[in-house]
Amino acid sequence: MMNFEYWNPTRVVFGSEQLNRLPELLDENKAQNILVAYGGGSVKQFGLFDEIMKVLQGYKVVEFGGIEPNPQYTTLMKAVELGRKEKIDFILAVGGGSVIDGVKFISGAIPYKGEPWDVLSRVEGAVFESAVPFGTVLTIPATGSEVNSGAVVSRKELNEKRTMGGPQFFPRFSFCDPKVVSTLPKRQLANGIIDAFVHTLEQYLTTEYGNLLQEREAEAILATLIDVKDVVDRPDDYRLAYNFMLSASHALNGNLRCGAVTDWVTHMIGHELTALYNIDHARTLAIIAPRLYEVQFELKLNKLAQYGKRIFGLEGEKEEIAKRAIQKTEEFFQFLGVNTKLSEYNVDTAILLDHVRDKFQERGWTELGMNGTIQWPQVEQILKNCI
Ligand code: NZQ
Ligand code: ZN
């Protein structure tokens, strides 16, 4: 049983038809000069952008669109320049994980005096000390970025995808309206379920850490995500959308990691796959997770068996249940329409192996996962088994 500290200051406004509350929350945060940031334009197509602009009448608003999936450093730096020039005092992120993560970076980089890339690449002494306050209007349940203080920023020309975070990067508020799910394409719906599912597994499928409540909470999220899987074909079913959005937020709002042994290696390897081959984040997780559980089978055996029994209702010998639990997980991803083999994507394995080895070495990532049990030979094995 481990000690822990939990703090999450984000105010979540959950449910539909809530945007009229936006001025109240902006005023609470003394917002006057607002940068509204969004992605490639979906929010304009389905009408949300106009709705927000109407609510924002009376505020000074500067627009910044074009934040791409896996937000790019060069694009975000343009928003940083704009934000400095316009002396903005609040940022509103309207979008998914990419826009929200992008805004977290922008909010830290605007007041930062040095080269912001140094912070992402962990140059000694380079830290975002402060941040411009920001809020979010979520458009896709997946990452949990709307309720956490982490972000991931990519830099294509360097084949880099780097993480950042800190207590100043919790959104002040997040509007989470399950109705946005109805406009999502099937690919993004499947991605969202898988990302949330694997966030939960990364904080659960380790060892028996003795926090029985957190284990049950993780299981509740996993079971709910399976219950709502038909949302990929029925995105306008509000009941499915509501529970999907709630589960994705709960998977990464910081609660599950309290008193838990976590892993996160599926994400660490997955980020490299995206950096090099631009494979959707969730798809990289669907490829790697099952193979990682196989390579760590002995270490994760008890937890895999618990997962198999409680989530898939499996019975029999412990080893058999654990094996079948991995199969069931992979089948679930495939049911959602996602390929789980590297050979189904356009990937050169030799180049990938070199890339991951070099990046992990460069970052000093030599002992990862549960008790540092994943080292380069295990990573190499996992990747080779993914083919
Ligand atoms: O850019 P637009 O035109 O808005 O289209 C987006 C984008 O193409 C579209 N979309 C979003 N909402 C929509 C919609 N299309 C129609 N209707 C809507 N309501 O969906 C596409 C993907 O959007 P994106 O924001 O990239 O998806 P997601 O939320 O999955 O975010 C992925 C990013 O988050 C990072 C990932 O690495 C990746 O960069 N992550 C962030 C985490 C965090 N901050 O805690 C944790 C995660 O593990 C993850 O690493
Ligand atoms: Zn993720």
PDB file of N, CA, C and O in Angstrom, residues 279-328:
ATOM      1  N   ILE A 279       1.417   6.952 -37.367  1.00  0.00           N
ATOM      2  CA  ILE A 279       0.270   6.068 -37.093  1.00  0.00           C
ATOM      3  C   ILE A 279      -0.519   6.696 -35.938  1.00  0.00           C
ATOM      4  O   ILE A 279       0.080   7.175 -34.971  1.00  0.00           O
ATOM      5  N   ASP A 280      -1.863   6.688 -36.037  1.00  0.00           N
ATOM      6  CA  ASP A 280      -2.694   7.286 -34.976  1.00  0.00           C
ATOM      7  C   ASP A 280      -2.265   6.751 -33.607  1.00  0.00           C
ATOM      8  O   ASP A 280      -2.029   5.546 -33.453  1.00  0.00           O
ATOM      9  N   HIS A 281      -2.256   7.650 -32.626  1.00  0.00           N
ATOM     10  CA  HIS A 281      -1.811   7.280 -31.281  1.00  0.00           C
ATOM     11  C   HIS A 281      -2.461   5.979 -30.772  1.00  0.00           C
ATOM     12  O   HIS A 281      -1.781   5.033 -30.359  1.00  0.00           O
ATOM     13  N   ALA A 282      -3.790   5.918 -30.839  1.00  0.00           N
ATOM     14  CA  ALA A 282      -4.488   4.756 -30.267  1.00  0.00           C
ATOM     15  C   ALA A 282      -4.123   3.469 -31.008  1.00  0.00           C
ATOM     16  O   ALA A 282      -4.060   2.388 -30.417  1.00  0.00           O
ATOM     17  N   ARG A 283      -3.887   3.586 -32.321  1.00  0.00           N
ATOM     18  CA  ARG A 283      -3.553   2.395 -33.101  1.00  0.00           C
ATOM     19  C   ARG A 283      -2.200   1.830 -32.674  1.00  0.00           C
ATOM     20  O   ARG A 283      -1.992   0.618 -32.647  1.00  0.00           O
ATOM     21  N   THR A 284      -1.276   2.718 -32.329  1.00  0.00           N
ATOM     22  CA  THR A 284       0.034   2.229 -31.870  1.00  0.00           C
ATOM     23  C   THR A 284      -0.149   1.421 -30.573  1.00  0.00           C
ATOM     24  O   THR A 284       0.522   0.416 -30.369  1.00  0.00           O
ATOM     25  N   LEU A 285      -1.088   1.859 -29.756  1.00  0.00           N
ATOM     26  CA  LEU A 285      -1.320   1.159 -28.478  1.00  0.00           C
ATOM     27  C   LEU A 285      -1.923  -0.224 -28.736  1.00  0.00           C
ATOM     28  O   LEU A 285      -1.574  -1.210 -28.072  1.00  0.00           O
ATOM     29  N   ALA A 286      -2.843  -0.281 -29.719  1.00  0.00           N
ATOM     30  CA  ALA A 286      -3.491  -1.560 -30.038  1.00  0.00           C
ATOM     31  C   ALA A 286      -2.482  -2.567 -30.592  1.00  0.00           C
ATOM     32  O   ALA A 286      -2.632  -3.778 -30.421  1.00  0.00           O
ATOM     33  N   ILE A 287      -1.437  -2.057 -31.242  1.00  0.00           N
ATOM     34  CA  ILE A 287      -0.399  -2.945 -31.785  1.00  0.00           C
ATOM     35  C   ILE A 287       0.490  -3.460 -30.644  1.00  0.00           C
ATOM     36  O   ILE A 287       0.789  -4.657 -30.549  1.00  0.00           O
ATOM     37  N   ILE A 288       0.904  -2.530 -29.790  1.00  0.00           N
ATOM     38  CA  ILE A 288       1.939  -2.876 -28.807  1.00  0.00           C
ATOM     39  C   ILE A 288       1.406  -3.571 -27.550  1.00  0.00           C
ATOM     40  O   ILE A 288       2.019  -4.539 -27.062  1.00  0.00           O
ATOM     41  N   ALA A 289       0.270  -3.103 -27.030  1.00  0.00           N
ATOM     42  CA  ALA A 289      -0.185  -3.604 -25.725  1.00  0.00           C
ATOM     43  C   ALA A 289      -0.234  -5.144 -25.634  1.00  0.00           C
ATOM     44  O   ALA A 289       0.372  -5.721 -24.719  1.00  0.00           O
ATOM     45  N   PRO A 290      -0.910  -5.836 -26.561  1.00  0.00           N
ATOM     46  CA  PRO A 290      -1.000  -7.294 -26.399  1.00  0.00           C
ATOM     47  C   PRO A 290       0.374  -7.980 -26.387  1.00  0.00           C
ATOM     48  O   PRO A 290       0.596  -8.920 -25.615  1.00  0.00           O
ATOM     49  N   ARG A 291       1.284  -7.456 -27.236  1.00  0.00           N
ATOM     50  CA  ARG A 291       2.624  -8.078 -27.307  1.00  0.00           C
ATOM     51  C   ARG A 291       3.426  -7.777 -26.038  1.00  0.00           C
ATOM     52  O   ARG A 291       4.200  -8.613 -25.575  1.00  0.00           O
ATOM     53  N   LEU A 292       3.223  -6.598 -25.473  1.00  0.00           N
ATOM     54  CA  LEU A 292       3.921  -6.260 -24.221  1.00  0.00           C
ATOM     55  C   LEU A 292       3.443  -7.179 -23.093  1.00  0.00           C
ATOM     56  O   LEU A 292       4.227  -7.684 -22.295  1.00  0.00           O
ATOM     57  N   TYR A 293       2.138  -7.450 -23.046  1.00  0.00           N
ATOM     58  CA  TYR A 293       1.614  -8.327 -21.982  1.00  0.00           C
ATOM     59  C   TYR A 293       2.177  -9.740 -22.143  1.00  0.00           C
ATOM     60  O   TYR A 293       2.429 -10.427 -21.155  1.00  0.00           O
ATOM     61  N   GLU A 294       2.383 -10.165 -23.384  1.00  0.00           N
ATOM     62  CA  GLU A 294       2.956 -11.515 -23.594  1.00  0.00           C
ATOM     63  C   GLU A 294       4.407 -11.565 -23.111  1.00  0.00           C
ATOM     64  O   GLU A 294       4.814 -12.504 -22.422  1.00  0.00           O
ATOM     65  N   VAL A 295       5.179 -10.519 -23.461  1.00  0.00           N
ATOM     66  CA  VAL A 295       6.596 -10.512 -23.064  1.00  0.00           C
ATOM     67  C   VAL A 295       6.729 -10.398 -21.534  1.00  0.00           C
ATOM     68  O   VAL A 295       7.648 -10.939 -20.943  1.00  0.00           O
ATOM     69  N   GLN A 296       5.769  -9.750 -20.894  1.00  0.00           N
ATOM     70  CA  GLN A 296       5.815  -9.591 -19.427  1.00  0.00           C
ATOM     71  C   GLN A 296       4.840 -10.553 -18.734  1.00  0.00           C
ATOM     72  O   GLN A 296       4.370 -10.271 -17.627  1.00  0.00           O
ATOM     73  N   PHE A 297       4.576 -11.674 -19.389  1.00  0.00           N
ATOM     74  CA  PHE A 297       3.513 -12.572 -18.935  1.00  0.00           C
ATOM     75  C   PHE A 297       3.678 -13.017 -17.472  1.00  0.00           C
ATOM     76  O   PHE A 297       2.742 -12.938 -16.678  1.00  0.00           O
ATOM     77  N   GLU A 298       4.887 -13.467 -17.130  1.00  0.00           N
ATOM     78  CA  GLU A 298       5.095 -13.989 -15.768  1.00  0.00           C
ATOM     79  C   GLU A 298       4.863 -12.901 -14.723  1.00  0.00           C
ATOM     80  O   GLU A 298       4.225 -13.129 -13.705  1.00  0.00           O
ATOM     81  N   LEU A 299       5.419 -11.715 -15.007  1.00  0.00           N
ATOM     82  CA  LEU A 299       5.316 -10.605 -14.050  1.00  0.00           C
ATOM     83  C   LEU A 299       3.879 -10.121 -13.863  1.00  0.00           C
ATOM     84  O   LEU A 299       3.480  -9.725 -12.778  1.00  0.00           O
ATOM     85  N   LYS A 300       3.134 -10.146 -14.945  1.00  0.00           N
ATOM     86  CA  LYS A 300       1.779  -9.604 -14.901  1.00  0.00           C
ATOM     87  C   LYS A 300       0.726 -10.699 -14.702  1.00  0.00           C
ATOM     88  O   LYS A 300      -0.473 -10.413 -14.744  1.00  0.00           O
ATOM     89  N   LEU A 301       1.188 -11.924 -14.493  1.00  0.00           N
ATOM     90  CA  LEU A 301       0.274 -13.073 -14.499  1.00  0.00           C
ATOM     91  C   LEU A 301      -0.944 -12.911 -13.570  1.00  0.00           C
ATOM     92  O   LEU A 301      -2.090 -13.097 -13.999  1.00  0.00           O
ATOM     93  N   ASN A 302      -0.697 -12.561 -12.317  1.00  0.00           N
ATOM     94  CA  ASN A 302      -1.818 -12.480 -11.369  1.00  0.00           C
ATOM     95  C   ASN A 302      -2.840 -11.440 -11.801  1.00  0.00           C
ATOM     96  O   ASN A 302      -4.054 -11.675 -11.737  1.00  0.00           O
ATOM     97  N   LYS A 303      -2.326 -10.316 -12.263  1.00  0.00           N
ATOM     98  CA  LYS A 303      -3.231  -9.228 -12.643  1.00  0.00           C
ATOM     99  C   LYS A 303      -3.959  -9.557 -13.944  1.00  0.00           C
ATOM    100  O   LYS A 303      -5.140  -9.253 -14.103  1.00  0.00           O
ATOM    101  N   LEU A 304      -3.241 -10.201 -14.870  1.00  0.00           N
ATOM    102  CA  LEU A 304      -3.895 -10.621 -16.116  1.00  0.00           C
ATOM    103  C   LEU A 304      -5.041 -11.581 -15.823  1.00  0.00           C
ATOM    104  O   LEU A 304      -6.117 -11.508 -16.431  1.00  0.00           O
ATOM    105  N   ALA A 305      -4.804 -12.468 -14.855  1.00  0.00           N
ATOM    106  CA  ALA A 305      -5.845 -13.449 -14.521  1.00  0.00           C
ATOM    107  C   ALA A 305      -7.041 -12.755 -13.861  1.00  0.00           C
ATOM    108  O   ALA A 305      -8.201 -13.063 -14.167  1.00  0.00           O
ATOM    109  N   GLN A 306      -6.759 -11.804 -12.988  1.00  0.00           N
ATOM    110  CA  GLN A 306      -7.850 -11.041 -12.348  1.00  0.00           C
ATOM    111  C   GLN A 306      -8.670 -10.289 -13.405  1.00  0.00           C
ATOM    112  O   GLN A 306      -9.909 -10.282 -13.382  1.00  0.00           O
ATOM    113  N   TYR A 307      -7.945  -9.686 -14.342  1.00  0.00           N
ATOM    114  CA  TYR A 307      -8.572  -8.940 -15.449  1.00  0.00           C
ATOM    115  C   TYR A 307      -9.439  -9.892 -16.287  1.00  0.00           C
ATOM    116  O   TYR A 307     -10.602  -9.598 -16.602  1.00  0.00           O
ATOM    117  N   GLY A 308      -8.889 -11.052 -16.603  1.00  0.00           N
ATOM    118  CA  GLY A 308      -9.621 -12.029 -17.416  1.00  0.00           C
ATOM    119  C   GLY A 308     -10.903 -12.485 -16.734  1.00  0.00           C
ATOM    120  O   GLY A 308     -11.960 -12.598 -17.368  1.00  0.00           O
ATOM    121  N   LYS A 309     -10.792 -12.746 -15.429  1.00  0.00           N
ATOM    122  CA  LYS A 309     -11.972 -13.227 -14.679  1.00  0.00           C
ATOM    123  C   LYS A 309     -13.021 -12.144 -14.567  1.00  0.00           C
ATOM    124  O   LYS A 309     -14.200 -12.360 -14.830  1.00  0.00           O
ATOM    125  N   ARG A 310     -12.581 -10.958 -14.129  1.00  0.00           N
ATOM    126  CA  ARG A 310     -13.551  -9.919 -13.793  1.00  0.00           C
ATOM    127  C   ARG A 310     -14.105  -9.185 -15.015  1.00  0.00           C
ATOM    128  O   ARG A 310     -15.242  -8.729 -14.999  1.00  0.00           O
ATOM    129  N   ILE A 311     -13.291  -9.029 -16.043  1.00  0.00           N
ATOM    130  CA  ILE A 311     -13.766  -8.241 -17.195  1.00  0.00           C
ATOM    131  C   ILE A 311     -14.368  -9.139 -18.275  1.00  0.00           C
ATOM    132  O   ILE A 311     -15.375  -8.798 -18.883  1.00  0.00           O
ATOM    133  N   PHE A 312     -13.755 -10.310 -18.500  1.00  0.00           N
ATOM    134  CA  PHE A 312     -14.260 -11.159 -19.589  1.00  0.00           C
ATOM    135  C   PHE A 312     -14.985 -12.399 -19.067  1.00  0.00           C
ATOM    136  O   PHE A 312     -15.413 -13.240 -19.848  1.00  0.00           O
ATOM    137  N   GLY A 313     -15.082 -12.523 -17.736  1.00  0.00           N
ATOM    138  CA  GLY A 313     -15.799 -13.658 -17.151  1.00  0.00           C
ATOM    139  C   GLY A 313     -15.158 -14.996 -17.460  1.00  0.00           C
ATOM    140  O   GLY A 313     -15.843 -16.023 -17.563  1.00  0.00           O
ATOM    141  N   LEU A 314     -13.824 -15.025 -17.621  1.00  0.00           N
ATOM    142  CA  LEU A 314     -13.142 -16.273 -17.981  1.00  0.00           C
ATOM    143  C   LEU A 314     -12.979 -17.176 -16.762  1.00  0.00           C
ATOM    144  O   LEU A 314     -12.842 -16.714 -15.630  1.00  0.00           O
ATOM    145  N   GLU A 315     -12.956 -18.489 -17.013  1.00  0.00           N
ATOM    146  CA  GLU A 315     -12.790 -19.462 -15.925  1.00  0.00           C
ATOM    147  C   GLU A 315     -11.713 -20.459 -16.298  1.00  0.00           C
ATOM    148  O   GLU A 315     -11.434 -20.655 -17.478  1.00  0.00           O
ATOM    149  N   GLY A 316     -11.124 -21.116 -15.295  1.00  0.00           N
ATOM    150  CA  GLY A 316     -10.136 -22.162 -15.560  1.00  0.00           C
ATOM    151  C   GLY A 316      -8.835 -21.912 -14.828  1.00  0.00           C
ATOM    152  O   GLY A 316      -8.802 -21.226 -13.803  1.00  0.00           O
ATOM    153  N   GLU A 317      -7.733 -22.511 -15.369  1.00  0.00           N
ATOM    154  CA  GLU A 317      -6.401 -22.341 -14.772  1.00  0.00           C
ATOM    155  C   GLU A 317      -5.942 -20.895 -14.942  1.00  0.00           C
ATOM    156  O   GLU A 317      -6.232 -20.273 -15.969  1.00  0.00           O
ATOM    157  N   LYS A 318      -5.164 -20.450 -13.939  1.00  0.00           N
ATOM    158  CA  LYS A 318      -4.711 -19.056 -13.962  1.00  0.00           C
ATOM    159  C   LYS A 318      -3.999 -18.681 -15.280  1.00  0.00           C
ATOM    160  O   LYS A 318      -4.312 -17.675 -15.921  1.00  0.00           O
ATOM    161  N   GLU A 319      -3.023 -19.541 -15.687  1.00  0.00           N
ATOM    162  CA  GLU A 319      -2.238 -19.239 -16.897  1.00  0.00           C
ATOM    163  C   GLU A 319      -3.144 -19.140 -18.126  1.00  0.00           C
ATOM    164  O   GLU A 319      -2.970 -18.290 -18.978  1.00  0.00           O
ATOM    165  N   GLU A 320      -4.094 -20.070 -18.188  1.00  0.00           N
ATOM    166  CA  GLU A 320      -4.997 -20.127 -19.333  1.00  0.00           C
ATOM    167  C   GLU A 320      -5.875 -18.870 -19.392  1.00  0.00           C
ATOM    168  O   GLU A 320      -6.063 -18.264 -20.455  1.00  0.00           O
ATOM    169  N   ILE A 321      -6.379 -18.471 -18.229  1.00  0.00           N
ATOM    170  CA  ILE A 321      -7.220 -17.251 -18.183  1.00  0.00           C
ATOM    171  C   ILE A 321      -6.394 -16.052 -18.636  1.00  0.00           C
ATOM    172  O   ILE A 321      -6.848 -15.224 -19.433  1.00  0.00           O
ATOM    173  N   ALA A 322      -5.153 -15.974 -18.133  1.00  0.00           N
ATOM    174  CA  ALA A 322      -4.296 -14.826 -18.469  1.00  0.00           C
ATOM    175  C   ALA A 322      -4.043 -14.766 -19.975  1.00  0.00           C
ATOM    176  O   ALA A 322      -4.134 -13.699 -20.593  1.00  0.00           O
ATOM    177  N   LYS A 323      -3.741 -15.932 -20.565  1.00  0.00           N
ATOM    178  CA  LYS A 323      -3.500 -15.970 -22.018  1.00  0.00           C
ATOM    179  C   LYS A 323      -4.732 -15.534 -22.795  1.00  0.00           C
ATOM    180  O   LYS A 323      -4.665 -14.749 -23.734  1.00  0.00           O
ATOM    181  N   ARG A 324      -5.863 -16.069 -22.375  1.00  0.00           N
ATOM    182  CA  ARG A 324      -7.108 -15.748 -23.098  1.00  0.00           C
ATOM    183  C   ARG A 324      -7.507 -14.274 -22.898  1.00  0.00           C
ATOM    184  O   ARG A 324      -8.122 -13.661 -23.766  1.00  0.00           O
ATOM    185  N   ALA A 325      -7.127 -13.715 -21.756  1.00  0.00           N
ATOM    186  CA  ALA A 325      -7.428 -12.294 -21.513  1.00  0.00           C
ATOM    187  C   ALA A 325      -6.685 -11.415 -22.524  1.00  0.00           C
ATOM    188  O   ALA A 325      -7.231 -10.431 -23.026  1.00  0.00           O
ATOM    189  N   ILE A 326      -5.445 -11.804 -22.839  1.00  0.00           N
ATOM    190  CA  ILE A 326      -4.682 -11.032 -23.842  1.00  0.00           C
ATOM    191  C   ILE A 326      -5.368 -11.164 -25.207  1.00  0.00           C
ATOM    192  O   ILE A 326      -5.560 -10.182 -25.923  1.00  0.00           O
ATOM    193  N   GLN A 327      -5.771 -12.405 -25.525  1.00  0.00           N
ATOM    194  CA  GLN A 327      -6.468 -12.617 -26.820  1.00  0.00           C
ATOM    195  C   GLN A 327      -7.748 -11.786 -26.899  1.00  0.00           C
ATOM    196  O   GLN A 327      -8.042 -11.157 -27.901  1.00  0.00           O
ATOM    197  N   LYS A 328      -8.505 -11.819 -25.798  1.00  0.00           N
ATOM    198  CA  LYS A 328      -9.787 -11.077 -25.774  1.00  0.00           C
ATOM    199  C   LYS A 328      -9.559  -9.578 -25.958  1.00  0.00           C
ATOM    200  O   LYS A 328     -10.367  -8.903 -26.596  1.00  0.00           O
TER     201      LYS A 328
END
